[in-house]
Coordinates of N, CA and C in Angstrom, one line a residue:
M1 N 8.7 -28.6 5.0 CA 9.6 -27.6 4.4 C 10.1 -28.1 3.1
A2 N 10.4 -29.4 2.9 CA 10.9 -29.9 1.7 C 9.8 -29.7 0.6
K3 N 8.5 -29.9 0.9 CA 7.5 -29.7 -0.1 C 7.4 -28.3 -0.6
T4 N 7.5 -27.4 0.4 CA 7.5 -26.0 0.0 C 8.6 -25.7 -0.8
G5 N 9.8 -26.1 -0.5 CA 11.0 -25.9 -1.3 C 10.8 -26.4 -2.7
K6 N 10.3 -27.5 -2.8 CA 10.1 -28.1 -4.2 C 9.1 -27.2 -5.0
R7 N 8.0 -26.8 -4.3 CA 7.1 -26.1 -5.1 C 7.6 -24.8 -5.5
F8 N 8.5 -24.2 -4.7 CA 9.1 -22.9 -5.0 C 10.1 -23.1 -6.2
K9 N 10.8 -24.1 -6.2 CA 11.7 -24.4 -7.3 C 10.9 -24.7 -8.5
D10 N 9.8 -25.5 -8.5 CA 9.0 -25.6 -9.6 C 8.4 -24.3 -10.2
A11 N 8.1 -23.5 -9.4 CA 7.6 -22.2 -9.7 C 8.7 -21.3 -10.4
K12 N 9.9 -21.3 -9.9 CA 10.9 -20.6 -10.6 C 11.3 -21.1 -11.9
S13 N 11.1 -22.4 -12.1 CA 11.5 -23.0 -13.4 C 10.5 -22.6 -14.5
K14 N 9.5 -21.9 -14.2 CA 8.5 -21.4 -15.3 C 8.9 -20.2 -15.9
F15 N 9.9 -19.5 -15.5 CA 10.4 -18.2 -16.1 C 11.9 -18.1 -15.9
E16 N 12.5 -17.2 -16.7 CA 13.9 -16.9 -16.7 C 14.2 -15.9 -15.7
K17 N 15.1 -16.2 -14.7 CA 15.4 -15.3 -13.6 C 15.8 -13.9 -14.1
E18 N 16.7 -13.8 -15.0 CA 17.2 -12.5 -15.5 C 16.5 -11.9 -16.6
K19 N 15.5 -12.5 -17.1 CA 14.7 -11.9 -18.2 C 13.8 -10.9 -17.6
V20 N 13.5 -9.7 -18.4 CA 12.7 -8.7 -18.0 C 11.4 -8.8 -18.9
Y21 N 10.3 -9.1 -18.1 CA 9.0 -9.4 -18.7 C 8.0 -8.1 -18.9
S22 N 7.2 -8.1 -19.8 CA 6.3 -7.1 -20.0 C 5.2 -7.2 -18.7
A23 N 4.5 -6.2 -18.4 CA 3.7 -6.2 -17.2 C 2.6 -7.3 -17.5
E24 N 2.2 -7.5 -18.7 CA 1.1 -8.4 -19.0 C 1.7 -9.8 -18.7
E25 N 2.9 -10.1 -19.1 CA 3.5 -11.4 -19.0 C 3.9 -11.7 -17.5
A26 N 4.4 -10.7 -16.9 CA 4.7 -10.8 -15.4 C 3.5 -11.2 -14.6
I27 N 2.3 -10.5 -14.8 CA 1.2 -10.8 -14.0 C 0.7 -12.2 -14.3
K28 N 0.8 -12.6 -15.6 CA 0.4 -14.0 -15.8 C 1.3 -15.0 -15.1
L29 N 2.6 -14.8 -15.1 CA 3.5 -15.6 -14.4 C 3.3 -15.7 -12.9
V30 N 3.0 -14.4 -12.4 CA 2.7 -14.4 -10.8 C 1.6 -15.3 -10.6
K31 N 0.6 -15.2 -11.4 CA -0.5 -16.1 -11.1 C -0.1 -17.6 -11.2
E32 N 0.7 -17.9 -12.1 CA 1.0 -19.2 -12.4 C 2.1 -19.8 -11.4
T33 N 2.8 -18.9 -10.8 CA 3.9 -19.3 -9.9 C 3.4 -19.2 -8.3
S34 N 2.2 -18.9 -8.2 CA 1.7 -18.8 -6.7 C 1.7 -20.3 -6.2
T35 N 2.5 -20.5 -5.0 CA 2.6 -21.8 -4.6 C 1.7 -22.1 -3.3
V36 N 1.1 -21.2 -2.8 CA 0.3 -21.4 -1.5 C -1.1 -21.7 -1.9
K37 N -1.7 -22.3 -0.9 CA -3.1 -22.8 -1.0 C -4.2 -21.7 -0.7
F38 N -3.8 -20.7 -0.2 CA -4.8 -19.6 0.0 C -4.7 -18.5 -1.1
D39 N -5.6 -17.6 -1.2 CA -5.6 -16.5 -2.3 C -4.6 -15.5 -2.0
A40 N -3.4 -15.7 -2.5 CA -2.3 -14.9 -2.2 C -2.3 -13.5 -2.8
S41 N -1.7 -12.6 -2.1 CA -1.6 -11.1 -2.5 C -0.6 -11.1 -3.6
V42 N -0.9 -10.1 -4.4 CA 0.0 -9.8 -5.6 C 0.8 -8.5 -5.1
E43 N 2.1 -8.5 -5.1 CA 2.9 -7.4 -4.6 C 3.9 -6.9 -5.7
V44 N 4.1 -5.6 -5.7 CA 5.0 -4.9 -6.6 C 6.2 -4.4 -5.7
H45 N 7.4 -4.6 -6.1 CA 8.5 -4.0 -5.4 C 9.4 -3.2 -6.4
A46 N 9.6 -2.0 -6.1 CA 10.4 -1.1 -6.9 C 11.6 -0.6 -6.2
N47 N 12.8 -0.7 -6.8 CA 14.1 -0.2 -6.3 C 14.3 1.1 -6.9
L48 N 14.4 2.2 -6.1 CA 14.6 3.5 -6.7 C 16.0 4.0 -6.5
G49 N 16.3 4.9 -7.4 CA 17.6 5.6 -7.5 C 17.6 6.8 -6.6
I50 N 17.2 6.8 -5.3 CA 17.2 7.8 -4.4 C 18.2 7.6 -3.3
D51 N 18.4 8.8 -2.5 CA 19.2 8.6 -1.4 C 18.2 8.7 -0.2
P52 N 17.8 7.6 0.5 CA 16.8 7.7 1.6 C 17.2 8.5 2.8
K53 N 18.5 8.9 2.9 CA 18.9 9.6 4.1 C 18.7 11.2 3.9
K54 N 18.4 11.4 2.7 CA 18.1 12.8 2.3 C 16.6 13.2 2.4
G55 N 16.1 14.1 3.1 CA 14.8 14.3 3.3 C 14.1 14.8 2.1
D56 N 14.8 15.4 1.2 CA 14.2 15.9 -0.1 C 14.1 14.8 -1.2
Q57 N 14.5 13.7 -0.8 CA 14.5 12.5 -1.8 C 13.5 11.4 -1.2
I58 N 12.8 11.7 -0.3 CA 11.8 10.7 0.3 C 10.7 10.6 -0.7
V59 N 10.3 9.3 -1.0 CA 9.1 9.1 -1.9 C 7.9 8.6 -1.1
R60 N 6.9 9.4 -1.0 CA 5.7 9.1 -0.2 C 4.6 9.7 -0.9
D61 N 3.5 8.8 -1.2 CA 2.3 9.2 -1.8 C 1.2 8.2 -1.6
S62 N 0.1 8.5 -2.2 CA -1.1 7.7 -2.0 C -1.7 7.5 -3.4
V63 N -2.4 6.5 -3.7 CA -3.0 6.2 -5.0 C -4.4 5.4 -4.8
V64 N -5.3 5.7 -5.6 CA -6.5 4.9 -5.5 C -6.5 3.8 -6.6
L65 N -6.3 2.6 -6.2 CA -6.2 1.4 -7.2 C -7.6 1.2 -7.7
P66 N -7.9 1.2 -9.0 CA -9.3 1.1 -9.6 C -10.0 -0.1 -9.1
H67 N -9.2 -1.3 -8.9 CA -9.9 -2.5 -8.5 C -9.6 -2.9 -7.1
G68 N -9.2 -2.0 -6.3 CA -8.9 -2.3 -4.9 C -7.8 -3.3 -4.7
T69 N -7.5 -3.7 -3.5 CA -6.4 -4.6 -3.1 C -7.0 -6.0 -2.8
G70 N -8.3 -6.1 -2.5 CA -8.8 -7.4 -2.2 C -8.7 -7.6 -0.7
K71 N -8.2 -6.6 0.0 CA -8.0 -6.7 1.5 C -9.0 -5.7 2.1
T72 N -9.7 -6.3 3.2 CA -10.6 -5.5 3.9 C -9.8 -4.6 4.9
V73 N -10.1 -3.2 4.8 CA -9.4 -2.3 5.6 C -10.3 -1.7 6.6
K74 N -9.8 -1.8 7.8 CA -10.5 -1.2 9.0 C -10.1 0.2 9.3
V75 N -11.0 1.1 9.1 CA -10.8 2.6 9.3 C -11.3 3.1 10.6
A76 N -10.4 3.9 11.2 CA -10.8 4.7 12.4 C -11.0 6.1 12.1
A77 N -12.0 6.7 12.4 CA -12.3 8.2 12.1 C -12.3 8.9 13.4
F78 N -11.3 9.9 13.6 CA -11.2 10.8 14.8 C -11.9 12.0 14.4
V79 N -13.1 12.2 14.7 CA -13.9 13.3 14.2 C -14.9 13.9 15.3
S80 N -15.2 15.1 15.1 CA -16.1 15.7 16.1 C -17.5 15.2 15.9
D81 N -18.5 15.4 16.8 CA -19.9 14.9 16.7 C -20.5 15.2 15.4
D82 N -20.3 16.4 14.8 CA -21.0 16.8 13.7 C -20.5 16.1 12.3
K83 N -19.4 15.4 12.5 CA -18.9 14.7 11.4 C -19.1 13.1 11.6
A84 N -19.6 12.7 12.7 CA -19.6 11.3 13.0 C -20.7 10.6 12.0
K85 N -21.7 11.3 11.6 CA -22.7 10.8 10.7 C -22.1 10.4 9.4
D86 N -21.3 11.4 8.9 CA -20.6 11.2 7.6 C -19.7 10.1 7.7
A87 N -19.0 9.9 8.8 CA -18.1 8.8 9.0 C -18.7 7.5 9.0
K88 N -19.8 7.4 9.6 CA -20.7 6.2 9.7 C -21.2 5.8 8.3
E89 N -21.8 6.7 7.6 CA -22.3 6.5 6.3 C -21.2 6.0 5.3
A90 N -20.0 6.5 5.4 CA -18.9 6.1 4.6 C -18.3 4.7 4.9
G91 N -18.8 4.2 6.0 CA -18.4 2.8 6.5 C -17.1 2.8 7.4
A92 N -16.8 3.9 8.2 CA -15.8 3.8 9.2 C -16.1 2.7 10.2
D93 N -15.2 2.0 10.6 CA -15.4 0.9 11.6 C -15.2 1.4 13.0
L94 N -14.6 2.5 13.2 CA -14.4 3.0 14.6 C -14.5 4.5 14.5
I95 N -15.4 5.1 15.2 CA -15.7 6.6 15.1 C -15.7 7.1 16.6
G96 N -15.0 8.3 16.7 CA -15.0 9.0 18.0 C -14.1 10.1 18.0
G97 N -14.3 11.0 19.1 CA -13.5 12.3 19.2 C -12.6 12.0 20.5
E98 N -12.8 13.0 21.4 CA -11.8 13.0 22.5 C -12.0 11.8 23.4
E99 N -13.2 11.2 23.4 CA -13.4 10.0 24.2 C -12.6 8.8 23.7
L100 N -12.5 8.7 22.3 CA -11.8 7.7 21.6 C -10.3 8.0 21.9
I101 N -9.9 9.2 21.8 CA -8.5 9.4 22.0 C -8.0 9.1 23.4
E102 N -8.9 9.4 24.4 CA -8.6 9.1 25.8 C -8.4 7.6 26.1
K103 N -9.4 6.8 25.4 CA -9.4 5.4 25.6 C -8.0 4.8 25.0
I104 N -7.6 5.3 23.8 CA -6.3 4.8 23.2 C -5.1 5.2 24.1
K105 N -5.2 6.5 24.6 CA -4.2 7.0 25.5 C -4.0 6.1 26.7
K106 N -5.1 5.5 27.2 CA -5.1 4.7 28.4 C -4.6 3.3 28.2
D107 N -5.1 2.7 27.1 CA -4.8 1.2 26.9 C -3.9 0.9 25.7
S108 N -3.6 2.1 24.9 CA -2.6 1.8 23.9 C -3.1 0.9 22.7
K109 N -4.4 0.5 22.8 CA -4.8 -0.3 21.8 C -5.4 0.3 20.5
T110 N -4.9 -0.1 19.4 CA -5.2 0.4 18.0 C -5.7 -0.7 17.2
D111 N -6.9 -1.1 17.4 CA -7.5 -2.2 16.5 C -8.1 -1.7 15.2
F112 N -7.2 -1.1 14.4 CA -7.6 -0.6 13.0 C -6.4 -0.5 12.1
D113 N -6.6 -0.4 10.8 CA -5.5 -0.4 9.9 C -5.1 1.0 9.5
I114 N -6.1 2.0 9.4 CA -5.9 3.3 9.0 C -6.7 4.3 9.8
A115 N -6.1 5.5 10.0 CA -6.8 6.5 10.8 C -7.0 7.7 9.9
V116 N -8.2 8.3 10.0 CA -8.4 9.6 9.3 C -8.9 10.5 10.4
T117 N -8.7 11.9 10.0 CA -9.2 12.9 10.9 C -9.4 14.2 10.1
T118 N -10.0 15.2 10.8 CA -10.1 16.5 10.3 C -9.0 17.4 10.9
P119 N -8.8 18.5 10.1 CA -7.7 19.5 10.6 C -8.0 20.0 12.0
D120 N -9.2 20.2 12.4 CA -9.5 20.6 13.8 C -9.2 19.7 14.9
M121 N -9.1 18.4 14.5 CA -8.9 17.4 15.5 C -7.5 17.1 15.7
M122 N -6.6 17.6 14.8 CA -5.1 17.2 14.8 C -4.5 17.6 16.2
P123 N -4.8 18.8 16.7 CA -4.1 19.2 18.0 C -4.6 18.2 19.2
K124 N -5.8 17.7 19.1 CA -6.1 16.7 20.1 C -5.5 15.4 19.9
L125 N -5.2 15.1 18.7 CA -4.5 13.8 18.4 C -3.1 13.8 18.9
A126 N -2.5 14.9 19.3 CA -1.1 15.0 19.7 C -1.0 14.1 21.1
A127 N -2.1 14.0 21.8 CA -2.1 13.2 23.0 C -1.8 11.7 22.7
I128 N -1.9 11.2 21.6 CA -1.7 9.9 21.2 C -0.8 9.7 20.0
A129 N -0.2 10.8 19.6 CA 0.8 10.9 18.4 C 1.8 9.8 18.4
K130 N 2.4 9.6 19.7 CA 3.4 8.6 19.8 C 2.9 7.2 19.6
I131 N 1.7 6.9 20.2 CA 1.2 5.6 20.0 C 0.8 5.2 18.5
L132 N 0.2 6.2 17.9 CA -0.1 6.1 16.5 C 1.1 6.0 15.6
G133 N 2.1 6.9 15.9 CA 3.2 7.0 15.1 C 4.0 5.8 15.1
Q134 N 4.2 5.2 16.2 CA 4.9 3.9 16.3 C 4.3 2.8 15.4
K135 N 3.1 2.8 15.1 CA 2.4 1.8 14.4 C 2.2 2.3 12.9
G136 N 2.7 3.4 12.6 CA 2.5 4.0 11.2 C 1.0 4.3 11.0
L137 N 0.2 4.7 12.0 CA -1.2 5.0 11.9 C -1.6 6.6 12.0
M138 N -0.5 7.4 12.2 CA -0.8 8.8 12.4 C -1.3 9.4 11.0
P139 N -2.4 10.1 11.0 CA -2.9 10.7 9.9 C -1.9 11.7 9.3
N140 N -1.9 11.8 8.0 CA -0.9 12.6 7.3 C -1.5 13.2 6.0
P141 N -1.4 14.6 5.8 CA -2.0 15.2 4.5 C -1.4 14.5 3.2
K142 N -0.2 14.0 3.3 CA 0.5 13.4 2.1 C -0.2 12.1 1.7
T143 N -0.8 11.4 2.7 CA -1.5 10.2 2.4 C -3.0 10.4 2.3
G144 N -3.5 11.6 2.3 CA -4.9 11.9 2.2 C -5.8 11.4 3.3
T145 N -5.1 11.4 4.5 CA -5.9 11.0 5.7 C -6.3 12.2 6.7
I146 N -6.0 13.3 6.2 CA -6.4 14.5 6.9 C -7.1 15.5 6.0
G147 N -8.3 15.8 6.4 CA -9.1 16.7 5.4 C -10.5 16.9 6.0
P148 N -11.1 18.0 5.4 CA -12.5 18.3 5.8 C -13.6 17.4 5.4
D149 N -13.3 16.7 4.2 CA -14.3 15.8 3.6 C -14.1 14.3 4.1
V150 N -14.7 14.1 5.3 CA -14.6 12.8 6.0 C -15.1 11.6 5.1
K151 N -16.3 11.9 4.5 CA -17.0 10.9 3.7 C -16.0 10.4 2.5
K152 N -15.5 11.4 1.8 CA -14.7 11.1 0.7 C -13.4 10.4 1.0
M153 N -12.7 10.7 2.2 CA -11.5 10.0 2.6 C -11.8 8.6 2.9
I154 N -12.8 8.4 3.7 CA -13.2 7.0 4.1 C -13.6 6.1 2.9
T155 N -14.4 6.7 2.0 CA -14.9 5.9 0.9 C -13.8 5.6 -0.1
E156 N -12.8 6.4 -0.2 CA -11.5 6.1 -1.1 C -10.7 5.0 -0.4
L157 N -10.6 5.1 0.9 CA -9.8 4.0 1.5 C -10.5 2.7 1.5
K158 N -11.8 2.7 1.6 CA -12.5 1.4 1.5 C -12.7 0.9 0.2
T159 N -12.5 1.7 -0.9 CA -12.6 1.1 -2.2 C -11.3 1.1 -2.9
G160 N -10.1 1.1 -2.2 CA -8.8 0.9 -2.9 C -7.8 1.8 -2.9
K161 N -7.9 2.8 -2.0 CA -6.8 3.9 -1.9 C -5.7 3.3 -0.8
V162 N -4.5 3.4 -1.4 CA -3.4 2.8 -0.6 C -2.2 3.8 -0.6
S163 N -1.4 3.8 0.4 CA -0.3 4.7 0.7 C 1.0 3.9 0.6
Y164 N 2.1 4.6 0.0 CA 3.3 3.9 0.0 C 4.4 4.9 0.3
K165 N 5.6 4.3 0.8 CA 6.7 5.2 1.2 C 7.9 4.3 1.0
N166 N 9.1 4.9 0.6 CA 10.2 4.1 0.5 C 10.8 3.7 1.7
D167 N 11.4 2.6 1.8 CA 12.1 2.2 3.1 C 13.6 2.5 3.0
A168 N 14.3 2.1 4.1 CA 15.7 2.6 4.3 C 16.7 2.1 3.2
T169 N 16.2 1.1 2.4 CA 17.1 0.5 1.3 C 16.6 1.1 0.0
S170 N 15.9 2.2 -0.1 CA 15.3 2.8 -1.3 C 14.4 2.0 -2.1
N171 N 13.7 1.1 -1.4 CA 12.7 0.3 -2.1 C 11.2 0.7 -1.6
V172 N 10.3 0.6 -2.6 CA 8.9 0.7 -2.3 C 8.2 -0.6 -2.5
H173 N 7.3 -0.9 -1.6 CA 6.6 -2.3 -1.6 C 5.1 -1.9 -1.5
L174 N 4.3 -2.5 -2.4 CA 2.8 -2.3 -2.4 C 2.0 -3.5 -2.8
L175 N 1.0 -3.8 -2.1 CA 0.0 -4.8 -2.5 C -0.9 -4.2 -3.5
I176 N -1.0 -4.9 -4.7 CA -1.9 -4.4 -5.8 C -3.1 -5.2 -6.1
G177 N -3.3 -6.3 -5.3 CA -4.5 -7.2 -5.5 C -4.2 -8.6 -5.0
K178 N -5.0 -9.5 -5.6 CA -4.9 -10.9 -5.2 C -4.7 -11.7 -6.4
V179 N -4.1 -12.9 -6.2 CA -3.9 -13.9 -7.4 C -5.3 -14.2 -8.0
S180 N -6.4 -14.2 -7.3 CA -7.7 -14.4 -7.9 C -8.2 -13.4 -8.8
F181 N -7.6 -12.2 -8.8 CA -8.1 -11.1 -9.6 C -7.9 -11.4 -11.1
D182 N -8.8 -10.9 -11.9 CA -8.6 -11.0 -13.3 C -7.3 -10.3 -13.8
E183 N -6.6 -10.9 -14.8 CA -5.3 -10.3 -15.2 C -5.5 -8.8 -15.6
K184 N -6.5 -8.5 -16.3 CA -6.7 -7.2 -16.8 C -6.9 -6.2 -15.6
N185 N -7.5 -6.6 -14.6 CA -7.7 -5.8 -13.4 C -6.4 -5.6 -12.6
L186 N -5.6 -6.6 -12.6 CA -4.3 -6.5 -12.0 C -3.4 -5.6 -12.7
L187 N -3.5 -5.7 -14.0 CA -2.6 -4.9 -14.9 C -3.1 -3.4 -14.7
K188 N -4.4 -3.2 -14.6 CA -4.8 -1.7 -14.4 C -4.3 -1.2 -13.2
N189 N -4.4 -2.0 -12.0 CA -3.9 -1.6 -10.8 C -2.4 -1.3 -10.8
F190 N -1.7 -2.2 -11.5 CA -0.2 -2.0 -11.6 C 0.1 -0.7 -12.4
N191 N -0.5 -0.5 -13.5 CA -0.2 0.7 -14.3 C -0.6 2.0 -13.5
T192 N -1.7 2.0 -12.7 CA -2.2 3.1 -11.9 C -1.0 3.4 -10.9
F193 N -0.6 2.3 -10.2 CA 0.6 2.5 -9.2 C 1.8 3.1 -10.0
L194 N 2.2 2.5 -11.1 CA 3.4 3.0 -11.8 C 3.2 4.4 -12.1
D195 N 2.1 4.9 -12.6 CA 1.9 6.3 -13.0 C 2.2 7.1 -11.8
S196 N 1.6 6.7 -10.7 CA 1.7 7.5 -9.4 C 3.1 7.5 -8.9
L197 N 3.8 6.4 -9.1 CA 5.2 6.4 -8.5 C 6.0 7.4 -9.4
K198 N 5.8 7.4 -10.8 CA 6.6 8.3 -11.6 C 6.3 9.8 -11.3
K199 N 5.0 10.1 -10.9 CA 4.8 11.5 -10.6 C 5.3 11.9 -9.1
A200 N 5.6 10.8 -8.4 CA 6.1 11.2 -7.0 C 7.7 11.3 -7.0
K201 N 8.2 11.3 -8.2 CA 9.7 11.5 -8.3 C 10.2 12.9 -7.7
P202 N 11.0 12.8 -6.7 CA 11.5 14.0 -6.1 C 12.3 14.9 -7.1
Q203 N 12.2 16.1 -7.1 CA 12.9 17.0 -8.0 C 14.5 17.0 -8.0
S204 N 14.9 16.6 -6.7 CA 16.4 16.5 -6.5 C 17.0 15.3 -6.9
V205 N 16.2 14.3 -7.4 CA 16.8 13.0 -7.8 C 17.3 13.2 -9.3
K206 N 18.6 12.8 -9.5 CA 19.2 12.8 -10.7 C 19.4 11.4 -11.3
G207 N 19.6 11.2 -12.5 CA 19.8 9.9 -13.1 C 18.6 9.0 -13.1
T208 N 18.8 7.7 -13.1 CA 17.7 6.7 -13.2 C 16.9 6.8 -11.9
Y209 N 15.6 6.9 -12.0 CA 14.8 7.1 -10.8 C 14.3 5.7 -10.4
I210 N 13.6 5.0 -11.4 CA 13.1 3.7 -11.0 C 14.1 2.7 -11.7
K211 N 15.0 2.1 -10.9 CA 16.2 1.2 -11.3 C 15.6 -0.2 -11.7
S212 N 14.6 -0.7 -10.9 CA 14.1 -2.0 -11.2 C 12.9 -2.3 -10.6
M213 N 12.1 -3.2 -11.2 CA 10.8 -3.5 -10.5 C 10.4 -5.0 -10.7
H214 N 9.9 -5.5 -9.6 CA 9.6 -6.9 -9.6 C 8.1 -7.1 -9.2
L215 N 7.5 -8.1 -9.7 CA 6.1 -8.5 -9.3 C 6.2 -10.0 -8.6
S216 N 5.5 -10.2 -7.6 CA 5.5 -11.5 -7.0 C 4.2 -11.7 -6.3
S217 N 3.9 -13.0 -6.0 CA 2.7 -13.4 -5.1 C 3.3 -13.6 -3.7
S218 N 2.5 -13.7 -2.8 CA 2.9 -14.1 -1.4 C 3.7 -15.3 -1.4
M219 N 5.0 -15.2 -0.9 CA 5.9 -16.3 -0.8 C 6.3 -16.9 -2.2
G220 N 6.0 -16.1 -3.2 CA 6.3 -16.6 -4.6 C 7.6 -15.9 -5.0
P221 N 8.1 -16.4 -6.2 CA 9.4 -15.7 -6.7 C 9.1 -14.4 -7.3
G222 N 10.2 -13.5 -7.3 CA 10.0 -12.2 -8.0 C 10.3 -12.3 -9.4
I223 N 9.5 -11.6 -10.2 CA 9.6 -11.6 -11.7 C 9.9 -10.1 -12.1
K224 N 10.9 -10.0 -12.9 CA 11.3 -8.6 -13.3 C 10.3 -8.1 -14.3
V225 N 10.1 -6.8 -14.1 CA 9.0 -6.1 -15.0 C 9.6 -5.0 -15.8
E226 N 9.2 -4.8 -17.0 CA 9.6 -3.7 -17.8 C 9.0 -2.4 -17.2
I227 N 9.8 -1.4 -17.2 CA 9.4 0.0 -16.8 C 9.1 0.8 -18.0
N228 N 8.0 1.1 -18.4 CA 7.7 1.9 -19.6 C 7.4 3.4 -19.2

């Protein structure tokens, strides 16, 4: 523990805690201050000027990061037989219809990260809505996981589409890549997310929408970022 504490202190000494850095500078510092021995994730944390208790101020959207997240995503496709081929070609890891729903209903096992489905399958998914909902896996049109084009949905998820939603403390957290990524690619991912977050601003929000933003690596210190 002492070594970890020392590494963290050394990392924090490389930047000024209260200084706000440009996105380019912050990304460079995130890479320099990563203290773990594995390929750490790069995360963005945004504090929003919203009231999370108000339904019309919930911030929820999805965005396709141009360079992906560096994380392998396991996708389950709940589709009818005529869509199974499309799902397989797009790279879905788990494909099925009513039989898959019944299996999950029976054992409550959800060995996947994201679920997609078509509109006609949604009534059937009601049987496992509670199981999926508790794990944040229920398909939702706002996150682009319900639609007629199965191949497109799965392909986007496999190549970098991510969803985000504010938490109870008005913060949004998102993984935008790995420390091993090229700085230019991380910057492009960051800017793509920032543009998406700005567009997701609820109309009822007044005053400052994005109050602050930090970038950090897994277990690394947070670095304040300029919001342009």
